Coordinates of N, CA and C in Angstrom, one line a residue:
K20 N 1.0 -1.2 0.0 CA 0.0 0.0 -0.1 C 0.9 1.2 -0.1
D21 N 2.0 1.1 0.6 CA 2.9 2.4 0.8 C 3.3 2.9 -0.9
E22 N 3.8 1.9 -1.5 CA 4.1 2.3 -2.8 C 3.0 2.8 -3.6
F23 N 1.6 2.5 -3.5 CA 0.5 3.3 -4.2 C 0.5 4.5 -3.5
A24 N 0.5 4.6 -2.3 CA 0.2 5.8 -1.7 C 1.3 6.9 -2.3
K25 N 2.5 6.6 -2.4 CA 3.6 7.2 -3.0 C 3.1 7.7 -4.3
R26 N 2.6 6.9 -4.9 CA 2.3 7.4 -6.4 C 1.1 7.8 -6.8
N27 N 0.3 8.2 -5.5 CA -1.1 8.7 -5.4 C -2.2 7.8 -6.2
V28 N -2.1 6.5 -6.0 CA -2.7 5.4 -6.8 C -3.5 4.7 -5.7
K29 N -5.0 4.6 -6.1 CA -5.6 3.4 -5.3 C -6.0 2.4 -6.0
A30 N -6.0 1.3 -5.1 CA -6.4 0.2 -6.0 C -7.8 -0.3 -5.5
I31 N -8.6 -0.9 -6.4 CA -9.8 -1.5 -6.1 C -10.1 -2.8 -6.8
A32 N -10.8 -3.6 -6.3 CA -11.3 -5.1 -7.2 C -12.7 -5.3 -7.4
L33 N -12.8 -5.8 -8.5 CA -14.2 -6.0 -8.8 C -14.3 -7.5 -9.3
S34 N -15.7 -8.0 -8.7 CA -15.9 -9.2 -9.1 C -17.3 -9.6 -9.3
I35 N -17.8 -10.7 -9.7 CA -19.2 -10.9 -9.9 C -19.8 -11.6 -8.7
D36 N -18.9 -12.0 -7.7 CA -19.3 -12.7 -6.7 C -19.8 -11.8 -5.7
S37 N -20.5 -12.5 -4.6 CA -21.2 -11.7 -3.4 C -20.2 -11.0 -2.7
V38 N -21.1 -10.2 -1.8 CA -20.3 -9.6 -0.7 C -19.7 -10.9 0.3
E39 N -20.7 -11.8 0.4 CA -20.5 -12.8 1.6 C -19.0 -13.7 0.9
D40 N -19.2 -13.7 -0.5 CA -18.0 -14.2 -0.8 C -16.6 -14.0 -0.9
H41 N -16.7 -12.6 -0.9 CA -15.6 -11.4 -0.9 C -15.2 -11.7 0.8
K42 N -15.9 -11.8 1.6 CA -15.8 -11.7 3.0 C -14.8 -13.0 3.4
G43 N -15.3 -14.1 2.8 CA -14.5 -15.6 2.7 C -13.2 -15.5 2.0
W44 N -13.1 -14.7 0.9 CA -11.6 -14.5 0.2 C -10.7 -13.6 1.2
I45 N -11.4 -12.5 1.7 CA -10.3 -11.8 2.5 C -9.9 -12.5 3.7
K46 N -10.8 -13.3 4.3 CA -10.6 -13.8 5.6 C -9.5 -14.9 5.0
D47 N -9.6 -15.7 4.2 CA -8.5 -16.7 3.7 C -7.2 -16.1 3.3
I48 N -7.2 -15.0 2.6 CA -5.8 -14.2 2.2 C -5.3 -14.1 3.5
E49 N -6.0 -13.4 4.3 CA -5.3 -12.6 5.4 C -4.9 -13.8 6.5
E50 N -5.5 -15.1 6.5 CA -5.0 -15.9 7.2 C -3.8 -16.8 6.6
T51 N -4.0 -16.9 5.4 CA -2.9 -18.1 4.8 C -1.7 -17.1 4.2
Q52 N -1.7 -15.7 4.0 CA -0.8 -15.1 3.3 C -0.2 -14.1 4.3
N53 N -0.8 -14.1 5.5 CA -0.2 -13.2 6.6 C -0.2 -11.7 6.0
T54 N -1.2 -11.1 5.4 CA -1.2 -9.8 4.9 C -2.6 -9.3 5.0
K55 N -2.9 -8.0 5.0 CA -4.0 -7.5 5.1 C -4.7 -7.2 3.6
V56 N -5.8 -7.4 3.4 CA -6.4 -6.6 2.2 C -6.7 -5.5 2.4
N57 N -6.1 -4.4 2.0 CA -6.4 -3.0 2.2 C -7.0 -2.3 1.0
F58 N -7.8 -2.8 0.3 CA -8.4 -2.0 -0.7 C -10.1 -2.6 -0.8
P59 N -10.9 -1.8 -1.4 CA -12.2 -2.3 -1.6 C -12.3 -3.4 -2.5
I60 N -13.3 -4.3 -2.4 CA -13.7 -5.3 -3.5 C -15.2 -5.0 -3.7
I61 N -15.4 -4.5 -4.9 CA -16.6 -4.3 -5.2 C -17.6 -5.6 -5.9
A62 N -18.8 -5.9 -5.3 CA -19.5 -6.9 -5.7 C -20.6 -6.5 -6.7
D63 N -20.3 -6.9 -8.0 CA -20.9 -6.6 -9.2 C -21.6 -7.9 -9.6
T64 N -22.7 -8.3 -8.7 CA -23.4 -9.4 -9.0 C -24.4 -9.3 -10.1
D65 N -24.9 -8.3 -10.4 CA -25.7 -8.2 -11.5 C -25.0 -8.1 -13.0
K66 N -23.5 -7.9 -12.8 CA -22.5 -8.0 -13.8 C -22.5 -6.6 -14.7
K67 N -23.3 -5.6 -14.3 CA -23.3 -4.4 -15.3 C -21.9 -3.8 -15.3
V68 N -21.3 -3.7 -14.4 CA -19.7 -3.2 -15.0 C -19.0 -4.1 -15.3
S69 N -18.9 -5.3 -15.1 CA -18.2 -6.5 -15.7 C -18.4 -6.2 -17.3
D70 N -19.7 -6.2 -17.5 CA -20.3 -6.2 -19.0 C -19.7 -5.1 -19.7
L71 N -20.0 -3.6 -19.1 CA -19.4 -2.5 -19.7 C -17.9 -2.5 -20.0
Y72 N -17.2 -3.3 -19.3 CA -15.8 -3.3 -19.3 C -15.3 -4.7 -20.0
S73 N -16.3 -5.3 -20.7 CA -15.9 -6.5 -21.1 C -15.1 -7.3 -20.3
M74 N -15.5 -7.9 -19.5 CA -14.8 -8.5 -18.4 C -15.3 -10.0 -18.6
I75 N -16.3 -10.1 -19.4 CA -17.0 -11.6 -19.3 C -16.5 -12.0 -20.8
H76 N -15.7 -13.0 -20.9 CA -15.5 -13.5 -22.3 C -16.5 -14.2 -22.8
P77 N -17.0 -13.7 -24.0 CA -18.1 -14.2 -24.8 C -18.1 -15.9 -24.8
N78 N -16.9 -16.6 -25.0 CA -16.8 -17.9 -25.4 C -16.4 -18.9 -24.0
A79 N -16.4 -17.9 -22.8 CA -16.2 -18.6 -21.6 C -17.5 -18.6 -20.6
D80 N -17.4 -19.4 -19.6 CA -18.6 -19.3 -18.6 C -18.8 -18.0 -18.2
A81 N -20.1 -17.8 -18.3 CA -20.8 -16.3 -18.0 C -20.6 -16.1 -16.6
K82 N -20.2 -16.9 -15.5 CA -19.9 -17.0 -14.2 C -18.6 -16.5 -13.7
V83 N -17.7 -16.6 -14.7 CA -16.3 -16.3 -14.5 C -15.6 -14.9 -15.3
T84 N -15.1 -14.0 -14.5 CA -14.7 -12.8 -15.2 C -13.4 -13.0 -15.7
V85 N -13.0 -12.2 -16.7 CA -11.6 -12.3 -17.4 C -10.8 -11.5 -16.4
R86 N -9.5 -11.8 -15.9 CA -8.7 -11.2 -15.1 C -8.2 -9.9 -16.0
S87 N -8.8 -8.7 -15.3 CA -8.2 -7.6 -16.3 C -7.7 -6.3 -15.3
V88 N -6.9 -5.5 -15.8 CA -6.3 -4.3 -15.1 C -6.5 -2.8 -16.0
Y89 N -7.2 -2.2 -15.2 CA -7.5 -0.7 -15.9 C -6.7 0.3 -15.2
V90 N -6.3 1.1 -15.7 CA -5.8 2.4 -15.0 C -6.6 3.6 -15.6
I91 N -7.0 4.2 -14.4 CA -7.8 5.4 -14.7 C -7.1 6.7 -14.1
D92 N -7.1 7.4 -15.2 CA -6.2 8.6 -14.6 C -6.9 9.7 -13.9
P93 N -6.3 10.7 -13.3 CA -6.9 11.6 -12.6 C -8.1 12.5 -13.3
N94 N -8.0 12.4 -14.7 CA -9.0 13.1 -15.4 C -10.1 11.9 -15.9
K95 N -10.3 10.8 -15.2 CA -11.1 9.8 -15.2 C -11.1 9.1 -16.4
K96 N -9.9 9.2 -17.5 CA -9.8 8.6 -18.6 C -9.0 7.0 -18.4
I97 N -9.5 6.3 -19.1 CA -9.1 4.9 -19.0 C -7.9 4.8 -19.9
R98 N -6.6 4.4 -19.3 CA -5.4 4.3 -20.1 C -5.1 2.9 -20.4

């Protein structure tokens, strides 16, 4: 997190899974990796954001998002 803060960058995650699933992931990560999840995870259960950013591959399982990274600059432009 310190490196992100130095660069004035914020990380967020998005998943089509539920908040309850995210709580389970966070617990598992914190217990098994000895680290804190210090960024928000957005539950996109209706897939609106995932569809908007083409994160669901048309030839893959609709329940699985494609791992993607987007950089949004201070002017809210995707790079």
